[in-house]
Amino acid sequence: MITGDTLMVKWNYTSPLTGTWMSYSSAVADVNGDGQMEIVISSDDCNAYCLSSSGQVKWVQEALEEVKSSPAIADVDGDGQILLFFQFIRTN
């Protein structure tokens, strides 16, 4: 994350499984309704990650295959629940 006033790197995150940077754009939203923004990122290591605004891992969700997209976040049916969407490519 880069601060807006100084453009200095405040923190960064790499996959603990692969040790690499994440390949796709992140999405930012209050995912759990606590009033704080979270950062959701996807990775080629077959996981999606949710980070706090300070870069701490809040949760990791295993996917069936490598996640091949940036996350999309929306309340698509108007029920007040945020849903996360990812695209992955099944290889078998």
CSV table of N, CA, C and O in Angstrom, one decimal:
chain,number,residue,atom,x,y,z
A,1,MET,N,0.8,-1.2,0.0
A,1,MET,CA,0.0,0.0,0.0
A,1,MET,C,0.9,1.2,0.0
A,1,MET,O,1.9,1.3,0.7
A,2,ILE,N,0.5,2.2,-0.8
A,2,ILE,CA,1.3,3.5,-0.9
A,2,ILE,C,0.5,4.6,-0.3
A,2,ILE,O,-0.7,4.7,-0.6
A,3,THR,N,1.1,5.4,0.6
A,3,THR,CA,0.4,6.5,1.2
A,3,THR,C,0.2,7.6,0.1
A,3,THR,O,1.0,7.8,-0.7
A,4,GLY,N,-1.0,8.3,0.2
A,4,GLY,CA,-1.3,9.3,-0.8
A,4,GLY,C,-0.5,10.6,-0.7
A,4,GLY,O,-0.3,11.2,-1.7
A,5,ASP,N,-0.1,10.9,0.5
A,5,ASP,CA,0.5,12.2,0.7
A,5,ASP,C,2.0,12.2,0.3
A,5,ASP,O,2.6,13.1,-0.2
A,6,THR,N,2.7,11.1,0.6
A,6,THR,CA,4.1,11.0,0.3
A,6,THR,C,4.5,10.0,-0.8
A,6,THR,O,5.6,10.0,-1.2
A,7,LEU,N,3.5,9.2,-1.2
A,7,LEU,CA,3.8,8.2,-2.3
A,7,LEU,C,4.8,7.2,-1.9
A,7,LEU,O,5.5,6.6,-2.7
A,8,MET,N,5.0,7.0,-0.6
A,8,MET,CA,6.0,6.0,0.0
A,8,MET,C,5.2,4.7,0.2
A,8,MET,O,4.0,4.7,0.6
A,9,VAL,N,5.9,3.6,0.1
A,9,VAL,CA,5.3,2.3,0.4
A,9,VAL,C,5.1,2.2,1.9
A,9,VAL,O,6.1,2.3,2.6
A,10,LYS,N,3.9,2.0,2.3
A,10,LYS,CA,3.6,1.8,3.7
A,10,LYS,C,3.7,0.3,4.1
A,10,LYS,O,4.2,0.0,5.2
A,11,TRP,N,3.3,-0.6,3.3
A,11,TRP,CA,3.5,-2.0,3.5
A,11,TRP,C,3.3,-2.7,2.1
A,11,TRP,O,2.7,-2.2,1.2
A,12,ASN,N,3.7,-4.0,2.0
A,12,ASN,CA,3.4,-4.8,0.9
A,12,ASN,C,3.2,-6.2,1.4
A,12,ASN,O,3.4,-6.5,2.5
A,13,TYR,N,2.7,-7.0,0.5
A,13,TYR,CA,2.3,-8.4,0.9
A,13,TYR,C,2.7,-9.3,-0.2
A,13,TYR,O,2.5,-9.1,-1.4
A,14,THR,N,3.3,-10.4,0.2
A,14,THR,CA,3.6,-11.5,-0.8
A,14,THR,C,2.9,-12.8,-0.3
A,14,THR,O,2.7,-13.0,0.9
A,15,SER,N,2.7,-13.7,-1.3
A,15,SER,CA,2.1,-14.9,-0.9
A,15,SER,C,3.0,-15.8,0.0
A,15,SER,O,4.1,-16.0,-0.3
A,16,PRO,N,2.5,-16.2,1.1
A,16,PRO,CA,3.3,-17.1,2.0
A,16,PRO,C,3.6,-18.4,1.4
A,16,PRO,O,4.6,-19.1,1.8
A,17,LEU,N,2.8,-18.9,0.4
A,17,LEU,CA,3.0,-20.2,-0.2
A,17,LEU,C,4.0,-20.1,-1.3
A,17,LEU,O,4.8,-21.0,-1.5
A,18,THR,N,4.0,-19.1,-2.1
A,18,THR,CA,4.9,-19.0,-3.3
A,18,THR,C,6.0,-18.0,-3.1
A,18,THR,O,7.0,-18.0,-3.8
A,19,GLY,N,5.8,-17.0,-2.1
A,19,GLY,CA,6.8,-16.0,-1.9
A,19,GLY,C,6.8,-15.0,-3.0
A,19,GLY,O,7.8,-14.2,-3.1
A,20,THR,N,5.8,-14.9,-3.8
A,20,THR,CA,5.7,-14.0,-4.9
A,20,THR,C,4.7,-12.9,-4.7
A,20,THR,O,3.8,-13.0,-3.8
A,21,TRP,N,4.8,-11.8,-5.4
A,21,TRP,CA,3.8,-10.8,-5.4
A,21,TRP,C,2.5,-11.3,-6.0
A,21,TRP,O,2.5,-12.3,-6.8
A,22,MET,N,1.4,-10.7,-5.7
A,22,MET,CA,0.1,-11.1,-6.3
A,22,MET,C,0.0,-10.5,-7.7
A,22,MET,O,0.5,-9.4,-8.0
A,23,SER,N,-0.6,-11.2,-8.6
A,23,SER,CA,-0.5,-10.9,-10.0
A,23,SER,C,-1.7,-10.0,-10.5
A,23,SER,O,-1.6,-9.4,-11.6
A,24,TYR,N,-2.7,-9.8,-9.7
A,24,TYR,CA,-3.9,-9.1,-10.1
A,24,TYR,C,-4.2,-7.9,-9.2
A,24,TYR,O,-3.7,-7.8,-8.1
A,25,SER,N,-5.0,-7.1,-9.7
A,25,SER,CA,-5.4,-5.9,-9.0
A,25,SER,C,-6.2,-6.3,-7.7
A,25,SER,O,-6.9,-7.4,-7.7
A,26,SER,N,-6.2,-5.5,-6.7
A,26,SER,CA,-7.0,-5.8,-5.5
A,26,SER,C,-8.3,-5.0,-5.6
A,26,SER,O,-8.6,-4.2,-6.4
A,27,ALA,N,-9.2,-5.4,-4.7
A,27,ALA,CA,-10.5,-4.7,-4.5
A,27,ALA,C,-10.6,-4.3,-3.0
A,27,ALA,O,-10.1,-5.0,-2.1
A,28,VAL,N,-11.2,-3.1,-2.8
A,28,VAL,CA,-11.3,-2.6,-1.4
A,28,VAL,C,-12.8,-2.4,-1.1
A,28,VAL,O,-13.5,-1.8,-1.8
A,29,ALA,N,-13.1,-2.9,0.1
A,29,ALA,CA,-14.5,-2.8,0.6
A,29,ALA,C,-14.6,-3.1,2.1
A,29,ALA,O,-13.6,-3.8,2.6
A,30,ASP,N,-15.6,-2.8,2.7
A,30,ASP,CA,-15.9,-3.2,4.1
A,30,ASP,C,-16.5,-4.6,4.0
A,30,ASP,O,-17.7,-4.7,3.9
A,31,VAL,N,-15.7,-5.6,3.9
A,31,VAL,CA,-16.2,-7.0,3.6
A,31,VAL,C,-17.0,-7.6,4.7
A,31,VAL,O,-18.0,-8.2,4.5
A,32,ASN,N,-16.6,-7.3,6.0
A,32,ASN,CA,-17.3,-8.0,7.1
A,32,ASN,C,-18.2,-7.1,7.9
A,32,ASN,O,-18.7,-7.4,8.9
A,33,GLY,N,-18.4,-5.8,7.4
A,33,GLY,CA,-19.4,-5.0,8.0
A,33,GLY,C,-18.9,-4.3,9.3
A,33,GLY,O,-19.8,-3.9,10.1
A,34,ASP,N,-17.6,-4.3,9.6
A,34,ASP,CA,-17.1,-3.7,10.8
A,34,ASP,C,-16.8,-2.2,10.8
A,34,ASP,O,-16.3,-1.6,11.7
A,35,GLY,N,-17.1,-1.6,9.6
A,35,GLY,CA,-16.8,-0.2,9.4
A,35,GLY,C,-15.4,0.1,9.0
A,35,GLY,O,-15.0,1.3,8.7
A,36,GLN,N,-14.6,-0.9,8.8
A,36,GLN,CA,-13.2,-0.8,8.4
A,36,GLN,C,-13.1,-1.4,7.0
A,36,GLN,O,-13.6,-2.4,6.7
A,37,MET,N,-12.3,-0.7,6.1
A,37,MET,CA,-12.1,-1.3,4.8
A,37,MET,C,-11.0,-2.4,4.8
A,37,MET,O,-10.1,-2.4,5.5
A,38,GLU,N,-11.3,-3.4,4.0
A,38,GLU,CA,-10.4,-4.5,3.8
A,38,GLU,C,-10.0,-4.5,2.4
A,38,GLU,O,-10.6,-4.0,1.5
A,39,ILE,N,-8.8,-5.2,2.1
A,39,ILE,CA,-8.2,-5.3,0.8
A,39,ILE,C,-8.3,-6.8,0.4
A,39,ILE,O,-7.8,-7.6,1.2
A,40,VAL,N,-9.0,-7.1,-0.7
A,40,VAL,CA,-9.1,-8.5,-1.1
A,40,VAL,C,-8.3,-8.7,-2.4
A,40,VAL,O,-8.3,-7.9,-3.3
A,41,ILE,N,-7.4,-9.7,-2.3
A,41,ILE,CA,-6.5,-10.0,-3.5
A,41,ILE,C,-6.6,-11.4,-3.8
A,41,ILE,O,-6.9,-12.3,-3.0
A,42,SER,N,-6.3,-11.7,-5.1
A,42,SER,CA,-6.3,-13.1,-5.5
A,42,SER,C,-4.9,-13.5,-5.9
A,42,SER,O,-4.1,-12.6,-6.2
A,43,SER,N,-4.6,-14.8,-6.0
A,43,SER,CA,-3.3,-15.2,-6.2
A,43,SER,C,-3.2,-16.5,-7.1
A,43,SER,O,-4.1,-17.3,-7.1
A,44,ASP,N,-2.1,-16.6,-7.8
A,44,ASP,CA,-1.9,-17.9,-8.5
A,44,ASP,C,-1.6,-19.1,-7.6
A,44,ASP,O,-1.4,-20.2,-8.1
A,45,ASP,N,-1.5,-18.8,-6.3
A,45,ASP,CA,-1.3,-20.0,-5.4
A,45,ASP,C,-2.6,-20.7,-5.0
A,45,ASP,O,-2.6,-21.4,-4.0
A,46,CYS,N,-3.7,-20.5,-5.7
A,46,CYS,CA,-5.0,-21.1,-5.5
A,46,CYS,C,-5.6,-20.6,-4.2
A,46,CYS,O,-6.4,-21.3,-3.6
A,47,ASN,N,-5.4,-19.3,-3.8
A,47,ASN,CA,-6.0,-18.7,-2.7
A,47,ASN,C,-6.5,-17.3,-3.0
A,47,ASN,O,-5.9,-16.6,-3.8
A,48,ALA,N,-7.4,-16.9,-2.2
A,48,ALA,CA,-7.8,-15.4,-2.2
A,48,ALA,C,-7.5,-15.0,-0.7
A,48,ALA,O,-7.7,-15.7,0.2
A,49,TYR,N,-7.0,-13.8,-0.6
A,49,TYR,CA,-6.6,-13.2,0.7
A,49,TYR,C,-7.4,-12.0,1.0
A,49,TYR,O,-7.7,-11.2,0.1
A,50,CYS,N,-7.8,-11.8,2.3
A,50,CYS,CA,-8.4,-10.6,2.8
A,50,CYS,C,-7.4,-10.0,3.8
A,50,CYS,O,-7.1,-10.7,4.8
A,51,LEU,N,-7.0,-8.8,3.5
A,51,LEU,CA,-6.1,-8.1,4.4
A,51,LEU,C,-6.7,-6.9,5.1
A,51,LEU,O,-7.6,-6.2,4.5
A,52,SER,N,-6.3,-6.6,6.3
A,52,SER,CA,-6.7,-5.3,6.9
A,52,SER,C,-6.0,-4.1,6.3
A,52,SER,O,-5.1,-4.3,5.5
A,53,SER,N,-6.5,-2.9,6.6
A,53,SER,CA,-5.8,-1.7,6.0
A,53,SER,C,-4.4,-1.6,6.5
A,53,SER,O,-3.6,-0.8,5.9
A,54,SER,N,-4.0,-2.3,7.5
A,54,SER,CA,-2.6,-2.3,7.9
A,54,SER,C,-1.8,-3.5,7.3
A,54,SER,O,-0.6,-3.6,7.7
A,55,GLY,N,-2.4,-4.3,6.5
A,55,GLY,CA,-1.7,-5.4,5.8
A,55,GLY,C,-1.7,-6.7,6.5
A,55,GLY,O,-1.0,-7.6,6.1
A,56,GLN,N,-2.4,-6.8,7.6
A,56,GLN,CA,-2.5,-8.1,8.3
A,56,GLN,C,-3.5,-9.0,7.7
A,56,GLN,O,-4.6,-8.6,7.3
A,57,VAL,N,-3.2,-10.3,7.6
A,57,VAL,CA,-4.2,-11.3,7.0
A,57,VAL,C,-5.4,-11.4,7.9
A,57,VAL,O,-5.2,-11.8,9.1
A,58,LYS,N,-6.6,-11.2,7.4
A,58,LYS,CA,-7.8,-11.5,8.1
A,58,LYS,C,-8.3,-12.8,7.8
A,58,LYS,O,-8.8,-13.5,8.7
A,59,TRP,N,-8.3,-13.3,6.6
A,59,TRP,CA,-8.6,-14.6,6.2
A,59,TRP,C,-8.0,-15.0,4.9
A,59,TRP,O,-7.6,-14.1,4.1
A,60,VAL,N,-8.0,-16.3,4.6
A,60,VAL,CA,-7.5,-16.9,3.4
A,60,VAL,C,-8.5,-17.9,2.9
A,60,VAL,O,-9.0,-18.7,3.7
A,61,GLN,N,-9.0,-17.8,1.7
A,61,GLN,CA,-9.9,-18.8,1.1
A,61,GLN,C,-9.3,-19.6,0.0
A,61,GLN,O,-8.8,-19.0,-1.0
A,62,GLU,N,-9.2,-20.9,0.2
A,62,GLU,CA,-8.7,-21.7,-0.8
A,62,GLU,C,-9.7,-21.8,-2.0
A,62,GLU,O,-10.9,-21.9,-1.8
A,63,ALA,N,-9.1,-21.8,-3.2
A,63,ALA,CA,-9.9,-22.0,-4.4
A,63,ALA,C,-9.7,-23.3,-5.0
A,63,ALA,O,-8.7,-24.0,-4.6
A,64,LEU,N,-10.5,-23.7,-5.9
A,64,LEU,CA,-10.3,-25.0,-6.5
A,64,LEU,C,-9.1,-25.1,-7.5
A,64,LEU,O,-8.5,-26.1,-7.7
A,65,GLU,N,-8.8,-24.0,-8.1
A,65,GLU,CA,-7.7,-23.9,-9.0
A,65,GLU,C,-7.0,-22.5,-8.8
A,65,GLU,O,-7.4,-21.7,-8.0
A,66,GLU,N,-6.0,-22.2,-9.7
A,66,GLU,CA,-5.4,-20.9,-9.7
A,66,GLU,C,-6.4,-19.8,-10.0
A,66,GLU,O,-7.2,-19.9,-10.9
A,67,VAL,N,-6.5,-18.8,-9.1
A,67,VAL,CA,-7.4,-17.7,-9.4
A,67,VAL,C,-6.8,-16.8,-10.5
A,67,VAL,O,-5.7,-16.4,-10.4
A,68,LYS,N,-7.6,-16.5,-11.5
A,68,LYS,CA,-7.1,-15.9,-12.7
A,68,LYS,C,-7.8,-14.5,-13.0
A,68,LYS,O,-8.0,-14.2,-14.1
A,69,SER,N,-8.1,-13.8,-11.9
A,69,SER,CA,-8.8,-12.5,-12.1
A,69,SER,C,-8.6,-11.7,-10.8
A,69,SER,O,-8.3,-12.1,-9.8
A,70,SER,N,-8.9,-10.4,-11.0
A,70,SER,CA,-9.0,-9.5,-9.8
A,70,SER,C,-10.3,-9.8,-9.2
A,70,SER,O,-11.3,-10.2,-9.9
A,71,PRO,N,-10.5,-9.6,-7.9
A,71,PRO,CA,-11.8,-9.8,-7.3
A,71,PRO,C,-12.8,-8.7,-7.6
A,71,PRO,O,-12.4,-7.6,-7.8
A,72,ALA,N,-14.0,-9.1,-7.6
A,72,ALA,CA,-15.1,-8.2,-7.7
A,72,ALA,C,-15.9,-8.3,-6.4
A,72,ALA,O,-16.1,-9.4,-5.9
A,73,ILE,N,-16.4,-7.2,-5.9
A,73,ILE,CA,-17.1,-7.2,-4.6
A,73,ILE,C,-18.4,-6.4,-4.8
A,73,ILE,O,-18.4,-5.3,-5.3
A,74,ALA,N,-19.6,-7.0,-4.4
A,74,ALA,CA,-20.8,-6.3,-4.6
A,74,ALA,C,-21.9,-7.0,-3.8
A,74,ALA,O,-21.8,-8.2,-3.5
A,75,ASP,N,-23.0,-6.3,-3.5
A,75,ASP,CA,-24.2,-6.9,-2.9
A,75,ASP,C,-25.1,-7.0,-4.1
A,75,ASP,O,-25.9,-6.1,-4.4
A,76,VAL,N,-25.0,-8.1,-4.8
A,76,VAL,CA,-25.7,-8.3,-6.1
A,76,VAL,C,-27.2,-8.4,-6.0
A,76,VAL,O,-27.9,-8.2,-6.9
A,77,ASP,N,-27.7,-8.9,-4.9
A,77,ASP,CA,-29.1,-9.2,-4.8
A,77,ASP,C,-29.8,-8.2,-3.8
A,77,ASP,O,-31.0,-8.4,-3.4
A,78,GLY,N,-29.1,-7.2,-3.2
A,78,GLY,CA,-29.7,-6.2,-2.4
A,78,GLY,C,-30.1,-6.7,-1.0
A,78,GLY,O,-30.9,-6.0,-0.3
A,79,ASP,N,-29.5,-7.8,-0.5
A,79,ASP,CA,-29.8,-8.3,0.8
A,79,ASP,C,-28.9,-7.8,1.9
A,79,ASP,O,-29.0,-8.2,3.1
A,80,GLY,N,-28.0,-6.9,1.6
A,80,GLY,CA,-27.1,-6.4,2.6
A,80,GLY,C,-25.8,-7.2,2.8
A,80,GLY,O,-25.0,-6.8,3.6
A,81,GLN,N,-25.7,-8.3,2.1
A,81,GLN,CA,-24.6,-9.2,2.2
A,81,GLN,C,-23.6,-8.9,1.1
A,81,GLN,O,-24.0,-9.0,-0.1
A,82,ILE,N,-22.3,-8.7,1.4
A,82,ILE,CA,-21.3,-8.5,0.4
A,82,ILE,C,-20.9,-9.8,-0.2
A,82,ILE,O,-20.6,-10.7,0.6
A,83,LEU,N,-20.8,-10.0,-1.5
A,83,LEU,CA,-20.4,-11.2,-2.1
A,83,LEU,C,-19.0,-10.9,-2.8
A,83,LEU,O,-18.9,-9.8,-3.4
A,84,LEU,N,-18.2,-11.9,-2.8
A,84,LEU,CA,-16.9,-11.8,-3.5
A,84,LEU,C,-16.9,-12.7,-4.7
A,84,LEU,O,-17.3,-13.9,-4.6
A,85,PHE,N,-16.4,-12.2,-5.8
A,85,PHE,CA,-16.4,-13.0,-7.1
A,85,PHE,C,-15.0,-13.1,-7.6
A,85,PHE,O,-14.2,-12.1,-7.6
A,86,PHE,N,-14.6,-14.3,-8.0
A,86,PHE,CA,-13.3,-14.6,-8.6
A,86,PHE,C,-13.4,-15.5,-9.8
A,86,PHE,O,-14.4,-16.3,-9.8
A,87,GLN,N,-12.5,-15.4,-10.7
A,87,GLN,CA,-12.5,-16.3,-11.9
A,87,GLN,C,-11.3,-17.2,-11.8
A,87,GLN,O,-10.2,-16.8,-11.4
A,88,PHE,N,-11.6,-18.5,-12.0
A,88,PHE,CA,-10.5,-19.4,-12.1
A,88,PHE,C,-10.6,-20.3,-13.2
A,88,PHE,O,-11.7,-20.4,-13.8
A,89,ILE,N,-9.6,-20.9,-13.7
A,89,ILE,CA,-9.6,-21.8,-14.8
A,89,ILE,C,-9.3,-23.2,-14.4
A,89,ILE,O,-8.3,-23.5,-13.8
A,90,ARG,N,-10.3,-24.1,-14.6
A,90,ARG,CA,-10.1,-25.5,-14.3
A,90,ARG,C,-9.2,-26.1,-15.3
A,90,ARG,O,-9.4,-26.0,-16.5
A,91,THR,N,-8.1,-26.8,-14.8
A,91,THR,CA,-7.1,-27.3,-15.8
A,91,THR,C,-7.3,-28.8,-16.1
A,91,THR,O,-6.6,-29.4,-16.9
A,92,ASN,N,-8.3,-29.5,-15.4
A,92,ASN,CA,-8.5,-30.9,-15.7
A,92,ASN,C,-10.0,-31.2,-16.0
A,92,ASN,O,-10.8,-30.5,-15.7
